[in-house]
Amino acid sequence: MSDNSYVDTSYSSASIDALRERIAQAVNDVRKQTPLAQSFTNFVTINLVANAQLAAGGTAAMSFLPDDIVDTAEIAGSNYINVGTLLPFYKEALPQIAYKLHKNGKTWVLDPVAAGIGKTRTAILESFRTYPPTIVRGNASEIIALDAMWGLAASDSAAPGTRPAGVEAVDEVDAAIEAARRMARHLAKHSPSGKGAVAVSGAVDLVTDGEHTFRLPGGSAMMTKITGAGCSLGGVTATYLAVAEPLVAAVSASLLYNRASEIAERESNGPGSFQVALLDALWNVTAEQVATSEIIED
Ligand SMILES: Nc1ncnc2c1ncn2[C@@H]1O[C@H](COP(=O)(O)OP(=O)(O)OP(=O)(O)O)[C@@H](O)[C@H]1O
Ligand SMILES: Cc1ncsc1CCO
Ligand SMILES: [Mg+2]
């Protein structure tokens, strides 16, 4: 970094080294501090989310009741909301929870699963615009859909041909870069710390705080053959958010997942054993393996 760099917005190699230190610190701090990240998440993958948070070194608590969540948020380091499976009462509960988390200065991660599908999901996701999460983690299609829903895109720059795609992405990560950057800036404006981040998952993950954008290659295509790889990554991102700032938390969790899934692929023999091996690898991967990962600034 240069001497007059107090407004520096580029990551020199020295800053990437500083980022690596903070990533190693986040991985170690989670393992030392066992922070609680609370989840309101879908019931397809709820068990994998809790187990992945434990394997990363944190602890888990799942809840669906607004007053319970608001009280638990007082003892949790961070929170996670995932809109994968919806029940009628969520339409009232989730906007209320987002408002209370905001009012109480609590950080949270949103996984906007299947954004763009169904009036109820759209109403819930739209309501988060005013009281947004600290981090949004989703696949490219979900980030593009949420950006459009929040009206963050200039009307002429909306990605043409983008459509909702169920819980799987139909868009490449690159198509979501501008949406992700705009969204990160929106999150930062409303965040308790003035900082926010967006993580777009795919073959090469992309993480941005609106100013800096990093590509994180690697991982395993076997991640798409188990359900909940993305959901549990969201939960683990919340675990890291309990000990680190949003950009560091999002990068650390994505790198942890990439390194762990590479180990799991080598040690497994199909989706069933892959899921088990992934939990083992989340537990065993070292802070150094995570922090020395390839990080490409865009
Ligand atoms: N082709 C791929 N190669 C390597 N890693 C991948 C690939 N596709 C996804 N991943 C990894 O899988 C994890 C989940 O990302 P994905 O984009 O599949 O999330 P998602 O679509 O929200 O998943 P789900 O909703 O099924 O939980 C991330 O760690 C991502 O890096
Ligand atoms: C399969 C599925 N359906 C709703 S949520 C979910 C988990 C992956 O997002
Ligand atoms: Mg998903």
mmCIF file of C-alpha atoms and ligand atoms in Angstrom:
data_model
loop_
_atom_site.group_PDB
_atom_site.id
_atom_site.type_symbol
_atom_site.label_atom_id
_atom_site.label_comp_id
_atom_site.label_asym_id
_atom_site.label_seq_id
_atom_site.Cartn_x
_atom_site.Cartn_y
_atom_site.Cartn_z
ATOM 1 C CA MET A 1 0.000 0.000 0.000
ATOM 2 C CA SER A 2 1.387 3.472 -0.823
ATOM 3 C CA ASP A 3 2.016 6.093 1.893
ATOM 4 C CA ASN A 4 -0.900 8.287 0.882
ATOM 5 C CA SER A 5 -3.235 5.321 0.580
ATOM 6 C CA TYR A 6 -5.909 6.268 3.107
ATOM 7 C CA VAL A 7 -8.452 6.237 0.271
ATOM 8 C CA ASP A 8 -6.790 3.331 -1.525
ATOM 9 C CA THR A 9 -9.384 1.086 -3.149
ATOM 10 C CA SER A 10 -7.111 -1.453 -4.849
ATOM 11 C CA TYR A 11 -5.715 -4.569 -3.234
ATOM 12 C CA SER A 12 -1.941 -4.627 -3.721
ATOM 13 C CA SER A 13 -0.180 -7.920 -3.092
ATOM 14 C CA ALA A 14 0.579 -6.579 0.396
ATOM 15 C CA SER A 15 -3.149 -6.140 0.984
ATOM 16 C CA ILE A 16 -3.837 -9.648 -0.294
ATOM 17 C CA ASP A 17 -1.268 -10.865 2.248
ATOM 18 C CA ALA A 18 -3.100 -8.896 4.934
ATOM 19 C CA LEU A 19 -6.367 -10.496 3.763
ATOM 20 C CA ARG A 20 -4.760 -13.945 4.024
ATOM 21 C CA GLU A 21 -3.765 -13.208 7.626
ATOM 22 C CA ARG A 22 -7.309 -12.233 8.451
ATOM 23 C CA ILE A 23 -8.639 -15.389 6.781
ATOM 24 C CA ALA A 24 -6.298 -17.586 8.862
ATOM 25 C CA GLN A 25 -7.337 -15.606 11.934
ATOM 26 C CA ALA A 26 -11.050 -16.147 11.159
ATOM 27 C CA VAL A 27 -10.596 -19.920 10.699
ATOM 28 C CA ASN A 28 -8.651 -20.157 13.972
ATOM 29 C CA ASP A 29 -10.976 -17.821 15.896
ATOM 30 C CA VAL A 30 -14.044 -19.906 14.957
ATOM 31 C CA ARG A 31 -12.270 -23.049 16.175
ATOM 32 C CA LYS A 32 -11.204 -21.362 19.432
ATOM 33 C CA GLN A 33 -14.364 -19.409 20.185
ATOM 34 C CA THR A 34 -17.061 -21.882 18.925
ATOM 35 C CA PRO A 35 -19.420 -18.998 18.074
ATOM 36 C CA LEU A 36 -23.161 -19.562 17.808
ATOM 37 C CA ALA A 37 -24.773 -18.676 14.488
ATOM 38 C CA GLN A 38 -28.548 -18.976 14.628
ATOM 39 C CA SER A 39 -30.515 -20.208 11.592
ATOM 40 C CA PHE A 40 -34.021 -19.877 10.153
ATOM 41 C CA THR A 41 -33.469 -22.262 7.271
ATOM 42 C CA ASN A 42 -35.205 -24.714 4.935
ATOM 43 C CA PHE A 43 -36.183 -28.141 6.187
ATOM 44 C CA VAL A 44 -34.559 -30.041 3.294
ATOM 45 C CA THR A 45 -31.013 -29.232 4.402
ATOM 46 C CA ILE A 46 -31.377 -28.016 7.991
ATOM 47 C CA ASN A 47 -29.376 -30.943 9.383
ATOM 48 C CA LEU A 48 -26.454 -30.416 6.997
ATOM 49 C CA VAL A 49 -26.406 -26.700 7.857
ATOM 50 C CA ALA A 50 -26.113 -27.445 11.597
ATOM 51 C CA ASN A 51 -23.531 -30.193 11.081
ATOM 52 C CA ALA A 52 -21.422 -28.028 8.763
ATOM 53 C CA GLN A 53 -21.429 -25.184 11.308
ATOM 54 C CA LEU A 54 -20.247 -27.621 13.982
ATOM 55 C CA ALA A 55 -17.621 -29.145 11.674
ATOM 56 C CA ALA A 56 -16.259 -25.654 10.897
ATOM 57 C CA GLY A 57 -15.890 -25.140 14.662
ATOM 58 C CA GLY A 58 -19.022 -23.149 15.507
ATOM 59 C CA THR A 59 -22.312 -24.089 17.125
ATOM 60 C CA ALA A 60 -25.872 -24.143 15.778
ATOM 61 C CA ALA A 61 -29.415 -23.281 16.851
ATOM 62 C CA MET A 62 -32.399 -23.488 14.519
ATOM 63 C CA SER A 63 -35.644 -21.594 15.108
ATOM 64 C CA PHE A 64 -38.743 -20.321 13.265
ATOM 65 C CA LEU A 65 -40.452 -18.150 15.885
ATOM 66 C CA PRO A 66 -39.830 -14.386 15.751
ATOM 67 C CA ASP A 67 -39.649 -13.799 19.525
ATOM 68 C CA ASP A 68 -37.415 -16.836 20.031
ATOM 69 C CA ILE A 69 -35.122 -15.657 17.233
ATOM 70 C CA VAL A 70 -34.915 -12.095 18.521
ATOM 71 C CA ASP A 71 -34.009 -13.372 22.019
ATOM 72 C CA THR A 72 -31.503 -15.924 20.710
ATOM 73 C CA ALA A 73 -29.910 -13.192 18.563
ATOM 74 C CA GLU A 74 -28.833 -11.566 21.849
ATOM 75 C CA ILE A 75 -26.544 -14.512 22.602
ATOM 76 C CA ALA A 76 -25.648 -15.447 19.010
ATOM 77 C CA GLY A 77 -22.628 -14.058 17.174
ATOM 78 C CA SER A 78 -24.573 -13.892 13.936
ATOM 79 C CA ASN A 79 -27.708 -15.161 12.176
ATOM 80 C CA TYR A 80 -28.710 -16.950 8.964
ATOM 81 C CA ILE A 81 -31.974 -16.817 7.004
ATOM 82 C CA ASN A 82 -32.690 -19.169 4.083
ATOM 83 C CA VAL A 83 -36.003 -19.004 2.182
ATOM 84 C CA GLY A 84 -35.778 -22.412 0.485
ATOM 85 C CA THR A 85 -38.951 -24.043 1.820
ATOM 86 C CA LEU A 86 -41.755 -21.631 2.640
ATOM 87 C CA LEU A 87 -44.714 -21.990 5.013
ATOM 88 C CA PRO A 88 -47.645 -19.525 5.066
ATOM 89 C CA PHE A 89 -46.626 -17.859 8.347
ATOM 90 C CA TYR A 90 -43.157 -16.956 6.983
ATOM 91 C CA LYS A 91 -44.661 -14.040 5.054
ATOM 92 C CA GLU A 92 -45.413 -12.289 8.316
ATOM 93 C CA ALA A 93 -42.577 -13.712 10.409
ATOM 94 C CA LEU A 94 -39.572 -13.014 8.179
ATOM 95 C CA PRO A 95 -40.068 -9.259 7.553
ATOM 96 C CA GLN A 96 -40.603 -8.867 11.314
ATOM 97 C CA ILE A 97 -37.422 -10.787 12.104
ATOM 98 C CA ALA A 98 -35.392 -8.732 9.583
ATOM 99 C CA TYR A 99 -36.727 -5.510 11.107
ATOM 100 C CA LYS A 100 -35.869 -6.581 14.681
ATOM 101 C CA LEU A 101 -32.380 -7.792 13.727
ATOM 102 C CA HIS A 102 -31.792 -4.426 12.070
ATOM 103 C CA LYS A 103 -33.195 -2.454 15.028
ATOM 104 C CA ASN A 104 -31.023 -4.428 17.464
ATOM 105 C CA GLY A 105 -27.877 -4.008 15.346
ATOM 106 C CA LYS A 106 -27.481 -7.742 14.623
ATOM 107 C CA THR A 107 -25.624 -9.143 11.626
ATOM 108 C CA TRP A 108 -27.150 -11.794 9.379
ATOM 109 C CA VAL A 109 -26.584 -13.765 6.196
ATOM 110 C CA LEU A 110 -29.355 -14.285 3.621
ATOM 111 C CA ASP A 111 -29.541 -17.217 1.201
ATOM 112 C CA PRO A 112 -32.209 -16.110 -1.304
ATOM 113 C CA VAL A 113 -32.926 -19.678 -2.482
ATOM 114 C CA ALA A 114 -35.037 -19.759 -5.677
ATOM 115 C CA ALA A 115 -35.340 -15.945 -5.751
ATOM 116 C CA GLY A 116 -37.885 -14.946 -8.380
ATOM 117 C CA ILE A 117 -40.208 -17.909 -7.904
ATOM 118 C CA GLY A 118 -43.633 -17.418 -6.332
ATOM 119 C CA LYS A 119 -45.456 -14.389 -4.977
ATOM 120 C CA THR A 120 -44.832 -15.254 -1.345
ATOM 121 C CA ARG A 121 -41.068 -15.665 -1.743
ATOM 122 C CA THR A 122 -40.937 -12.439 -3.775
ATOM 123 C CA ALA A 123 -42.879 -10.530 -1.112
ATOM 124 C CA ILE A 124 -40.542 -11.806 1.602
ATOM 125 C CA LEU A 125 -37.366 -11.040 -0.342
ATOM 126 C CA GLU A 126 -38.653 -7.589 -1.368
ATOM 127 C CA SER A 127 -39.321 -6.767 2.283
ATOM 128 C CA PHE A 128 -35.611 -7.300 3.070
ATOM 129 C CA ARG A 129 -34.652 -4.351 0.859
ATOM 130 C CA THR A 130 -35.238 -1.841 3.674
ATOM 131 C CA TYR A 131 -33.755 -3.963 6.471
ATOM 132 C CA PRO A 132 -31.212 -5.976 4.533
ATOM 133 C CA PRO A 133 -28.786 -8.678 5.635
ATOM 134 C CA THR A 134 -25.075 -8.069 6.164
ATOM 135 C CA ILE A 135 -24.107 -10.717 3.604
ATOM 136 C CA VAL A 136 -26.079 -12.244 0.732
ATOM 137 C CA ARG A 137 -24.841 -15.674 -0.385
ATOM 138 C CA GLY A 138 -26.462 -17.305 -3.391
ATOM 139 C CA ASN A 139 -25.901 -18.783 -6.805
ATOM 140 C CA ALA A 140 -25.666 -16.446 -9.805
ATOM 141 C CA SER A 141 -29.349 -16.730 -10.777
ATOM 142 C CA GLU A 142 -30.459 -15.864 -7.259
ATOM 143 C CA ILE A 143 -28.174 -12.816 -6.998
ATOM 144 C CA ILE A 144 -29.375 -11.513 -10.380
ATOM 145 C CA ALA A 145 -33.035 -12.037 -9.423
ATOM 146 C CA LEU A 146 -32.658 -10.374 -6.007
ATOM 147 C CA ASP A 147 -30.835 -7.381 -7.522
ATOM 148 C CA ALA A 148 -33.708 -6.890 -9.967
ATOM 149 C CA MET A 149 -36.284 -7.316 -7.200
ATOM 150 C CA TRP A 150 -34.634 -4.649 -5.062
ATOM 151 C CA GLY A 151 -34.476 -2.343 -8.101
ATOM 152 C CA LEU A 152 -30.730 -1.877 -7.626
ATOM 153 C CA ALA A 153 -29.985 -2.299 -11.331
ATOM 154 C CA ALA A 154 -30.226 0.631 -13.724
ATOM 155 C CA SER A 155 -33.112 -0.438 -15.953
ATOM 156 C CA ASP A 156 -30.913 -0.638 -19.056
ATOM 157 C CA SER A 157 -28.322 -2.898 -17.432
ATOM 158 C CA ALA A 158 -30.641 -5.706 -16.314
ATOM 159 C CA ALA A 159 -29.237 -9.021 -17.503
ATOM 160 C CA PRO A 160 -31.241 -10.054 -20.564
ATOM 161 C CA GLY A 161 -32.843 -13.479 -20.604
ATOM 162 C CA THR A 162 -32.338 -14.065 -16.888
ATOM 163 C CA ARG A 163 -35.045 -16.192 -15.404
ATOM 164 C CA PRO A 164 -35.734 -17.874 -12.086
ATOM 165 C CA ALA A 165 -34.409 -21.405 -12.054
ATOM 166 C CA GLY A 166 -35.634 -23.251 -8.995
ATOM 167 C CA VAL A 167 -32.945 -23.967 -6.465
ATOM 168 C CA GLU A 168 -30.206 -24.538 -9.079
ATOM 169 C CA ALA A 169 -28.398 -21.781 -10.998
ATOM 170 C CA VAL A 170 -28.876 -21.371 -14.749
ATOM 171 C CA ASP A 171 -26.584 -18.356 -14.940
ATOM 172 C CA GLU A 172 -22.786 -18.241 -14.826
ATOM 173 C CA VAL A 173 -21.128 -16.419 -11.934
ATOM 174 C CA ASP A 174 -19.734 -13.784 -14.341
ATOM 175 C CA ALA A 175 -23.256 -12.701 -15.297
ATOM 176 C CA ALA A 176 -23.855 -11.688 -11.675
ATOM 177 C CA ILE A 177 -20.773 -9.494 -11.070
ATOM 178 C CA GLU A 178 -22.420 -6.101 -11.452
ATOM 179 C CA ALA A 179 -25.515 -7.208 -9.536
ATOM 180 C CA ALA A 180 -23.283 -8.512 -6.743
ATOM 181 C CA ARG A 181 -21.293 -5.261 -6.508
ATOM 182 C CA ARG A 182 -24.417 -3.081 -6.444
ATOM 183 C CA MET A 183 -25.980 -5.310 -3.849
ATOM 184 C CA ALA A 184 -22.873 -5.271 -1.616
ATOM 185 C CA ARG A 185 -22.913 -1.460 -1.645
ATOM 186 C CA HIS A 186 -26.608 -1.474 -0.716
ATOM 187 C CA LEU A 187 -25.941 -3.886 2.175
ATOM 188 C CA ALA A 188 -23.036 -1.755 3.426
ATOM 189 C CA LYS A 189 -25.241 1.342 3.545
ATOM 190 C CA HIS A 190 -27.603 -0.372 5.982
ATOM 191 C CA SER A 191 -25.178 -2.573 7.903
ATOM 192 C CA PRO A 192 -24.409 -1.947 11.605
ATOM 193 C CA SER A 193 -20.678 -1.703 10.769
ATOM 194 C CA GLY A 194 -21.103 0.096 7.417
ATOM 195 C CA LYS A 195 -19.753 -3.030 5.709
ATOM 196 C CA GLY A 196 -21.458 -5.707 3.642
ATOM 197 C CA ALA A 197 -20.556 -8.457 1.177
ATOM 198 C CA VAL A 198 -22.086 -10.639 -1.510
ATOM 199 C CA ALA A 199 -20.861 -14.164 -2.284
ATOM 200 C CA VAL A 200 -21.842 -15.762 -5.590
ATOM 201 C CA SER A 201 -21.199 -19.508 -5.708
ATOM 202 C CA GLY A 202 -20.442 -21.623 -8.762
ATOM 203 C CA ALA A 203 -17.511 -23.394 -10.404
ATOM 204 C CA VAL A 204 -15.426 -20.297 -9.555
ATOM 205 C CA ASP A 205 -16.882 -18.409 -6.606
ATOM 206 C CA LEU A 206 -16.961 -14.632 -6.547
ATOM 207 C CA VAL A 207 -16.996 -12.467 -3.407
ATOM 208 C CA THR A 208 -17.298 -8.677 -3.318
ATOM 209 C CA ASP A 209 -17.813 -5.887 -0.792
ATOM 210 C CA GLY A 210 -18.785 -3.520 -3.618
ATOM 211 C CA GLU A 211 -15.247 -2.163 -3.891
ATOM 212 C CA HIS A 212 -13.020 -5.231 -4.069
ATOM 213 C CA THR A 213 -14.007 -8.325 -6.017
ATOM 214 C CA PHE A 214 -12.278 -11.676 -5.637
ATOM 215 C CA ARG A 215 -12.557 -14.870 -7.663
ATOM 216 C CA LEU A 216 -11.963 -18.094 -5.773
ATOM 217 C CA PRO A 217 -11.333 -21.063 -8.057
ATOM 218 C CA GLY A 218 -11.335 -24.778 -7.224
ATOM 219 C CA GLY A 219 -13.747 -26.893 -5.222
ATOM 220 C CA SER A 220 -15.610 -29.925 -6.503
ATOM 221 C CA ALA A 221 -18.430 -30.447 -8.987
ATOM 222 C CA MET A 222 -19.642 -33.149 -6.564
ATOM 223 C CA MET A 223 -21.016 -30.229 -4.522
ATOM 224 C CA THR A 224 -23.862 -30.060 -7.055
ATOM 225 C CA LYS A 225 -24.697 -33.750 -6.432
ATOM 226 C CA ILE A 226 -25.634 -33.291 -2.788
ATOM 227 C CA THR A 227 -28.439 -31.043 -1.559
ATOM 228 C CA GLY A 228 -27.479 -28.209 0.733
ATOM 229 C CA ALA A 229 -23.918 -27.457 -0.349
ATOM 230 C CA GLY A 230 -24.992 -23.853 -0.903
ATOM 231 C CA CYS A 231 -27.288 -23.712 2.147
ATOM 232 C CA SER A 232 -24.601 -25.045 4.478
ATOM 233 C CA LEU A 233 -22.059 -22.644 2.960
ATOM 234 C CA GLY A 234 -24.497 -19.857 3.916
ATOM 235 C CA GLY A 235 -24.707 -21.206 7.468
ATOM 236 C CA VAL A 236 -20.922 -21.435 7.767
ATOM 237 C CA THR A 237 -20.619 -17.894 6.353
ATOM 238 C CA ALA A 238 -22.773 -16.776 9.303
ATOM 239 C CA THR A 239 -20.457 -18.714 11.638
ATOM 240 C CA TYR A 240 -17.487 -16.719 10.273
ATOM 241 C CA LEU A 241 -19.481 -13.483 10.402
ATOM 242 C CA ALA A 242 -19.604 -14.004 14.175
ATOM 243 C CA VAL A 243 -15.817 -13.446 14.331
ATOM 244 C CA ALA A 244 -14.898 -11.439 11.214
ATOM 245 C CA GLU A 245 -16.035 -8.542 9.061
ATOM 246 C CA PRO A 246 -18.347 -9.379 6.125
ATOM 247 C CA LEU A 247 -15.772 -9.531 3.289
ATOM 248 C CA VAL A 248 -13.348 -11.653 5.326
ATOM 249 C CA ALA A 249 -16.172 -13.906 6.549
ATOM 250 C CA ALA A 250 -17.531 -14.502 3.044
ATOM 251 C CA VAL A 251 -14.099 -15.154 1.496
ATOM 252 C CA SER A 252 -13.044 -17.434 4.377
ATOM 253 C CA ALA A 253 -16.183 -19.570 4.217
ATOM 254 C CA SER A 254 -16.003 -19.930 0.416
ATOM 255 C CA LEU A 255 -12.321 -20.906 0.572
ATOM 256 C CA LEU A 256 -12.943 -23.348 3.413
ATOM 257 C CA TYR A 257 -15.649 -24.978 1.272
ATOM 258 C CA ASN A 258 -13.454 -25.147 -1.829
ATOM 259 C CA ARG A 259 -10.532 -26.772 -0.013
ATOM 260 C CA ALA A 260 -12.761 -29.139 1.987
ATOM 261 C CA SER A 261 -14.729 -30.243 -1.088
ATOM 262 C CA GLU A 262 -11.494 -31.043 -2.971
ATOM 263 C CA ILE A 263 -10.384 -33.291 -0.093
ATOM 264 C CA ALA A 264 -13.866 -34.851 0.127
ATOM 265 C CA GLU A 265 -13.906 -35.661 -3.583
ATOM 266 C CA ARG A 266 -10.589 -37.516 -3.265
ATOM 267 C CA GLU A 267 -11.762 -39.493 -0.270
ATOM 268 C CA SER A 268 -15.284 -40.465 -1.365
ATOM 269 C CA ASN A 269 -17.004 -42.704 -3.834
ATOM 270 C CA GLY A 270 -20.297 -41.009 -4.758
ATOM 271 C CA PRO A 271 -22.712 -38.443 -3.270
ATOM 272 C CA GLY A 272 -23.427 -40.302 -0.023
ATOM 273 C CA SER A 273 -19.847 -40.762 1.077
ATOM 274 C CA PHE A 274 -19.002 -37.313 -0.365
ATOM 275 C CA GLN A 275 -21.367 -35.591 2.089
ATOM 276 C CA VAL A 276 -19.823 -37.454 5.027
ATOM 277 C CA ALA A 277 -16.290 -36.754 3.746
ATOM 278 C CA LEU A 278 -17.175 -33.061 3.349
ATOM 279 C CA LEU A 279 -18.036 -32.772 7.061
ATOM 280 C CA ASP A 280 -14.788 -34.546 7.982
ATOM 281 C CA ALA A 281 -12.804 -32.246 5.689
ATOM 282 C CA LEU A 282 -14.450 -29.076 7.090
ATOM 283 C CA TRP A 283 -13.190 -30.277 10.452
ATOM 284 C CA ASN A 284 -9.693 -31.307 9.329
ATOM 285 C CA VAL A 285 -8.658 -28.687 6.769
ATOM 286 C CA THR A 286 -6.018 -26.373 8.246
ATOM 287 C CA ALA A 287 -6.198 -22.596 8.571
ATOM 288 C CA GLU A 288 -3.034 -22.484 6.470
ATOM 289 C CA GLN A 289 -4.592 -24.541 3.657
ATOM 290 C CA VAL A 290 -7.536 -22.128 3.609
ATOM 291 C CA ALA A 291 -5.502 -18.924 3.853
ATOM 292 C CA THR A 292 -2.943 -19.870 1.169
ATOM 293 C CA SER A 293 -5.676 -20.624 -1.403
ATOM 294 C CA GLU A 294 -5.635 -18.989 -4.816
ATOM 295 C CA ILE A 295 -7.354 -15.566 -4.621
ATOM 296 C CA ILE A 296 -7.684 -13.587 -7.850
ATOM 297 C CA GLU A 297 -8.629 -9.931 -7.619
ATOM 298 C CA ASP A 298 -10.956 -8.932 -10.446
HETATM 299 N N1 LIG B 1 -18.954 -26.875 -10.857
HETATM 300 C C1 LIG B 1 -18.467 -26.670 -9.642
HETATM 301 N N2 LIG B 1 -17.156 -26.893 -9.397
HETATM 302 C C2 LIG B 1 -16.629 -26.679 -8.175
HETATM 303 N N3 LIG B 1 -17.358 -26.237 -7.118
HETATM 304 C C3 LIG B 1 -18.669 -25.987 -7.294
HETATM 305 C C4 LIG B 1 -19.295 -26.185 -8.563
HETATM 306 N N4 LIG B 1 -20.595 -25.826 -8.470
HETATM 307 C C5 LIG B 1 -20.787 -25.451 -7.178
HETATM 308 N N5 LIG B 1 -19.631 -25.536 -6.482
HETATM 309 C C6 LIG B 1 -19.448 -25.225 -5.056
HETATM 310 O O1 LIG B 1 -20.570 -25.738 -4.354
HETATM 311 C C7 LIG B 1 -20.929 -24.899 -3.267
HETATM 312 C C8 LIG B 1 -22.394 -24.522 -3.404
HETATM 313 O O2 LIG B 1 -22.547 -23.725 -4.546
HETATM 314 P P1 LIG B 1 -23.814 -23.814 -5.517
HETATM 315 O O3 LIG B 1 -23.618 -22.726 -6.523
HETATM 316 O O4 LIG B 1 -24.039 -25.184 -5.979
HETATM 317 O O5 LIG B 1 -24.927 -23.354 -4.483
HETATM 318 P P2 LIG B 1 -26.477 -23.472 -4.573
HETATM 319 O O6 LIG B 1 -26.917 -23.535 -5.992
HETATM 320 O O7 LIG B 1 -27.058 -22.437 -3.709
HETATM 321 O O8 LIG B 1 -26.644 -24.908 -3.859
HETATM 322 P P3 LIG B 1 -27.908 -25.561 -3.073
HETATM 323 O O9 LIG B 1 -29.052 -24.608 -3.186
HETATM 324 O O10 LIG B 1 -28.137 -26.862 -3.760
HETATM 325 O O11 LIG B 1 -27.500 -25.742 -1.662
HETATM 326 C C9 LIG B 1 -19.943 -23.749 -3.316
HETATM 327 O O12 LIG B 1 -18.907 -24.042 -2.401
HETATM 328 C C10 LIG B 1 -19.402 -23.753 -4.745
HETATM 329 O O13 LIG B 1 -18.077 -23.277 -4.812
HETATM 330 C C1 LIG B 2 -34.097 -28.995 -2.798
HETATM 331 C C2 LIG B 2 -34.580 -27.795 -2.073
HETATM 332 N N1 LIG B 2 -35.879 -27.387 -2.192
HETATM 333 C C3 LIG B 2 -36.142 -26.295 -1.479
HETATM 334 S S1 LIG B 2 -34.821 -25.729 -0.591
HETATM 335 C C4 LIG B 2 -33.839 -26.982 -1.192
HETATM 336 C C5 LIG B 2 -32.429 -27.141 -0.783
HETATM 337 C C6 LIG B 2 -31.444 -26.588 -1.746
HETATM 338 O O1 LIG B 2 -31.500 -25.230 -1.879
HETATM 339 MG MG MG B 3 -28.989 -22.680 -2.959
#
